[in-house]
XYZ file of C-alpha atoms in Angstrom:
267
model
C -41.380 -2.022 3.318
C -38.366 -3.137 5.979
C -39.133 -4.605 8.890
C -38.674 -2.116 12.007
C -37.275 -4.900 14.161
C -34.982 -6.224 11.768
C -33.834 -2.369 11.388
C -33.221 -2.102 14.772
C -31.272 -5.376 15.002
C -28.716 -3.897 12.051
C -28.076 -0.850 13.975
C -27.415 -2.671 16.928
C -24.945 -4.783 15.351
C -23.128 -1.760 13.682
C -22.731 -0.263 16.881
C -21.219 -3.092 18.126
C -18.589 -3.347 15.612
C -17.499 0.292 15.656
C -17.505 -0.196 19.719
C -15.006 -3.135 19.269
C -13.028 -1.236 16.751
C -12.621 1.812 18.549
C -11.771 0.270 21.806
C -8.239 -0.365 20.675
C -7.535 3.191 20.754
C -9.140 6.411 22.637
C -9.225 9.648 20.986
C -7.882 12.980 22.398
C -7.852 16.590 20.796
C -5.353 19.085 20.987
C -5.847 22.703 19.974
C -2.446 23.381 19.176
C -1.431 19.663 17.449
C -4.175 19.546 14.235
C -4.835 16.373 13.008
C -2.051 15.346 10.521
C -2.945 15.899 7.082
C -3.010 12.166 5.196
C -4.359 13.391 1.947
C -4.197 12.720 -1.466
C -3.910 16.253 -2.170
C 0.297 16.751 -3.561
C 1.987 20.106 -2.584
C 5.068 22.080 -4.108
C 8.480 22.203 -2.755
C 12.208 21.580 -3.693
C 14.615 18.977 -2.864
C 18.339 18.434 -2.432
C 20.628 15.385 -1.504
C 23.615 14.907 0.603
C 26.425 12.373 -0.182
C 27.417 9.457 1.456
C 30.608 10.868 2.879
C 28.597 13.859 4.591
C 28.757 13.342 8.358
C 25.372 13.533 9.014
C 24.878 9.738 7.427
C 26.410 8.847 11.093
C 24.408 11.127 12.934
C 20.781 10.755 14.141
C 20.143 14.432 13.469
C 17.836 17.071 15.164
C 15.065 14.441 15.735
C 17.357 12.309 18.160
C 17.009 9.131 16.532
C 20.811 8.233 16.591
C 22.272 5.461 14.387
C 19.293 5.513 12.030
C 20.420 2.117 10.384
C 19.994 0.404 14.330
C 16.891 2.583 14.794
C 15.585 0.907 11.527
C 15.009 4.125 9.693
C 17.797 3.279 7.189
C 18.431 5.680 4.249
C 14.391 6.388 3.355
C 15.021 9.727 5.721
C 14.659 13.345 5.210
C 15.835 16.807 6.586
C 13.003 19.460 6.313
C 13.181 22.830 6.449
C 11.861 25.341 8.682
C 8.441 25.669 7.184
C 8.085 22.186 7.419
C 9.694 20.958 10.728
C 7.389 22.646 13.119
C 10.156 22.963 15.725
C 10.683 19.003 16.120
C 6.994 17.916 16.478
C 6.929 16.417 12.902
C 9.915 13.828 13.755
C 9.018 10.958 12.662
C 5.986 11.660 10.104
C 6.170 9.973 6.590
C 5.951 11.831 3.441
C 5.777 10.571 -0.272
C 8.074 12.673 -2.684
C 8.369 12.678 -6.587
C 10.278 14.788 -9.046
C 8.080 16.837 -11.196
C 8.700 19.551 -14.140
C 11.824 18.550 -15.546
C 11.559 15.314 -17.833
C 15.958 15.440 -18.256
C 16.219 14.521 -14.751
C 13.218 13.290 -13.388
C 12.513 9.401 -13.205
C 9.232 8.824 -14.777
C 6.263 7.142 -12.820
C 8.494 6.908 -9.532
C 8.156 8.304 -6.090
C 9.762 7.736 -2.750
C 8.224 7.435 1.323
C 10.628 8.908 3.440
C 10.483 9.621 7.294
C 11.499 13.060 8.666
C 14.587 12.420 11.147
C 16.476 15.768 10.651
C 16.104 19.655 10.394
C 17.695 21.515 7.430
C 18.955 25.022 9.598
C 17.940 28.315 7.544
C 21.206 30.053 6.341
C 20.143 33.917 6.780
C 23.758 34.888 4.885
C 21.427 34.377 1.724
C 17.735 35.410 0.470
C 15.362 32.522 0.471
C 15.308 33.149 -3.210
C 19.468 33.441 -3.761
C 20.666 30.255 -1.982
C 18.653 30.103 1.276
C 16.984 27.036 0.264
C 16.114 26.283 3.951
C 15.056 29.426 4.875
C 11.428 30.631 5.527
C 9.005 30.295 3.875
C 10.862 27.784 1.629
C 9.503 24.006 1.834
C 12.757 22.084 0.917
C 13.710 18.329 1.597
C 17.052 17.050 2.062
C 17.289 13.580 0.851
C 20.280 11.144 1.244
C 21.536 10.390 -2.242
C 20.492 6.891 -2.212
C 16.813 8.012 -1.816
C 17.228 11.038 -4.177
C 17.913 8.843 -6.829
C 15.285 6.618 -6.979
C 13.428 9.947 -8.333
C 15.533 11.818 -10.109
C 19.398 11.843 -11.684
C 21.915 13.180 -9.440
C 22.961 16.021 -11.429
C 19.112 17.296 -10.969
C 20.559 19.034 -7.764
C 18.011 21.737 -6.422
C 15.232 19.728 -7.892
C 11.215 20.682 -8.141
C 9.012 18.099 -6.453
C 5.685 17.469 -5.223
C 5.297 15.705 -1.629
C 2.326 14.562 0.612
C 1.914 13.624 4.039
C 0.908 9.696 4.505
C 0.595 7.009 6.935
C 3.878 5.051 8.300
C 4.295 1.557 7.999
C 6.911 0.121 10.339
C 7.712 -3.298 11.440
C 7.488 -4.012 15.298
C 5.991 -2.145 17.986
C 6.909 1.633 19.064
C 10.361 1.367 20.373
C 11.337 3.402 23.983
C 15.031 4.101 24.515
C 15.440 4.923 28.267
C 18.316 7.423 28.899
C 19.065 9.865 31.966
C 20.673 9.455 35.682
C 18.975 9.109 39.030
C 15.278 10.836 38.951
C 16.222 12.125 35.494
C 14.365 10.088 33.045
C 14.779 10.611 29.030
C 12.808 8.581 26.768
C 13.301 8.405 23.088
C 10.243 7.301 20.674
C 11.066 5.665 17.602
C 9.314 3.284 15.092
C 6.473 4.915 15.211
C 3.493 3.743 12.819
C 0.321 5.462 11.769
C 0.660 9.436 11.767
C 4.428 8.866 13.226
C 4.794 11.931 15.345
C 4.103 12.256 18.748
C 2.250 15.099 20.404
C 1.945 13.698 24.069
C 3.659 11.258 26.089
C 2.685 9.620 29.715
C 4.861 7.364 31.808
C 3.762 5.373 34.584
C 5.620 2.964 37.436
C 3.732 0.395 39.606
C 4.080 2.998 42.201
C 2.753 6.104 40.786
C 0.081 7.170 38.523
C -0.005 8.352 35.099
C 2.631 11.302 34.967
C 2.697 13.500 31.798
C 6.168 13.871 30.267
C 7.781 17.140 28.590
C 9.494 17.566 25.131
C 13.001 17.844 25.232
C 13.795 18.006 21.321
C 12.750 16.215 18.760
C 10.853 12.731 19.964
C 13.159 12.587 23.264
C 10.698 13.369 26.117
C 11.495 13.861 29.988
C 10.535 13.555 33.339
C 12.135 14.270 37.094
C 10.753 11.559 39.019
C 12.140 8.360 40.870
C 10.693 5.293 38.553
C 13.693 3.238 39.421
C 12.861 -0.378 40.275
C 9.296 -0.255 38.631
C 7.802 -1.729 35.650
C 7.074 1.215 33.386
C 4.217 1.443 30.917
C 3.642 4.242 28.466
C 0.738 6.283 27.006
C 1.647 8.142 23.949
C -0.747 10.075 21.622
C -0.014 10.864 17.817
C -1.197 14.049 15.851
C -4.217 12.120 14.549
C -5.343 12.214 18.244
C -4.828 8.802 18.616
C -3.699 7.492 22.199
C -1.831 4.090 22.591
C -0.901 2.188 25.492
C 1.730 -0.449 26.385
C 1.543 -1.572 29.857
C 4.964 -2.965 31.666
C 6.861 -2.220 28.565
C 10.325 -2.184 30.776
C 10.393 -4.664 33.671
C 11.392 -3.746 37.117
C 15.185 -4.081 36.620
C 15.153 -1.989 33.387
C 18.430 0.087 33.250
C 19.498 3.573 31.466
C 20.715 2.910 28.130
C 18.214 -0.023 27.211
C 15.349 0.096 24.449
C 11.768 -1.681 24.847
C 9.060 -2.412 22.113
C 5.444 -1.656 22.940
C 2.575 -1.870 20.855
C 1.916 -0.154 17.412
C -0.603 2.157 15.719
C -2.173 0.814 12.491
C -1.142 2.212 9.596
């Protein structure tokens, strides 16, 4: 029979370890933003591609990331149909895709990991079954041809795939690109690990408390507040409910147009 004092000591040690791990993050719950599904379950969808000459290669798309190569995303990106896009909240989330159901075109045993950076708009001139590939309720992925050809032959065209939401693994910290003018401050948040998508942001100057920011579009967040000549700190919350705080990310002499790097979520 176990010694009661030994059991008590073991329990205390476990509680201490749990406390140490969770101290890196604070958790919050958002009723309007359920936890991101980090699951082993695969779901059915379809995927097409766009060619290298397409103008979307040079444009950041509906998430506002700008130059995707400079932002660190490269060609491992994807545009999502309306059924998946969640009005831009999903921007930054990561998906694993694999080709299925077509032995002629699928490359067996392969999958790709991509980050949501764009929106595939519906075309209501067609039905969802008759050409409106991104029309509701279709779940559709639009990939750069470089990504598409890792799982299927390009001749496949509109390809049946399976997808699942996974954790994002990013190099370096979360990036904060500050834009705006005067008291209007806009911050693009990119290179986010873990869940990848951000649901809430707060900003703090050395002369202010924590101020909530509003989502402008994609992962661009804004506030009207005079934060000039103050070091800036950021508190970001992802769809898993984890909050990451980066203090004094931008120095006192920051300027609009600059990008600064903070801490990173664990993948």
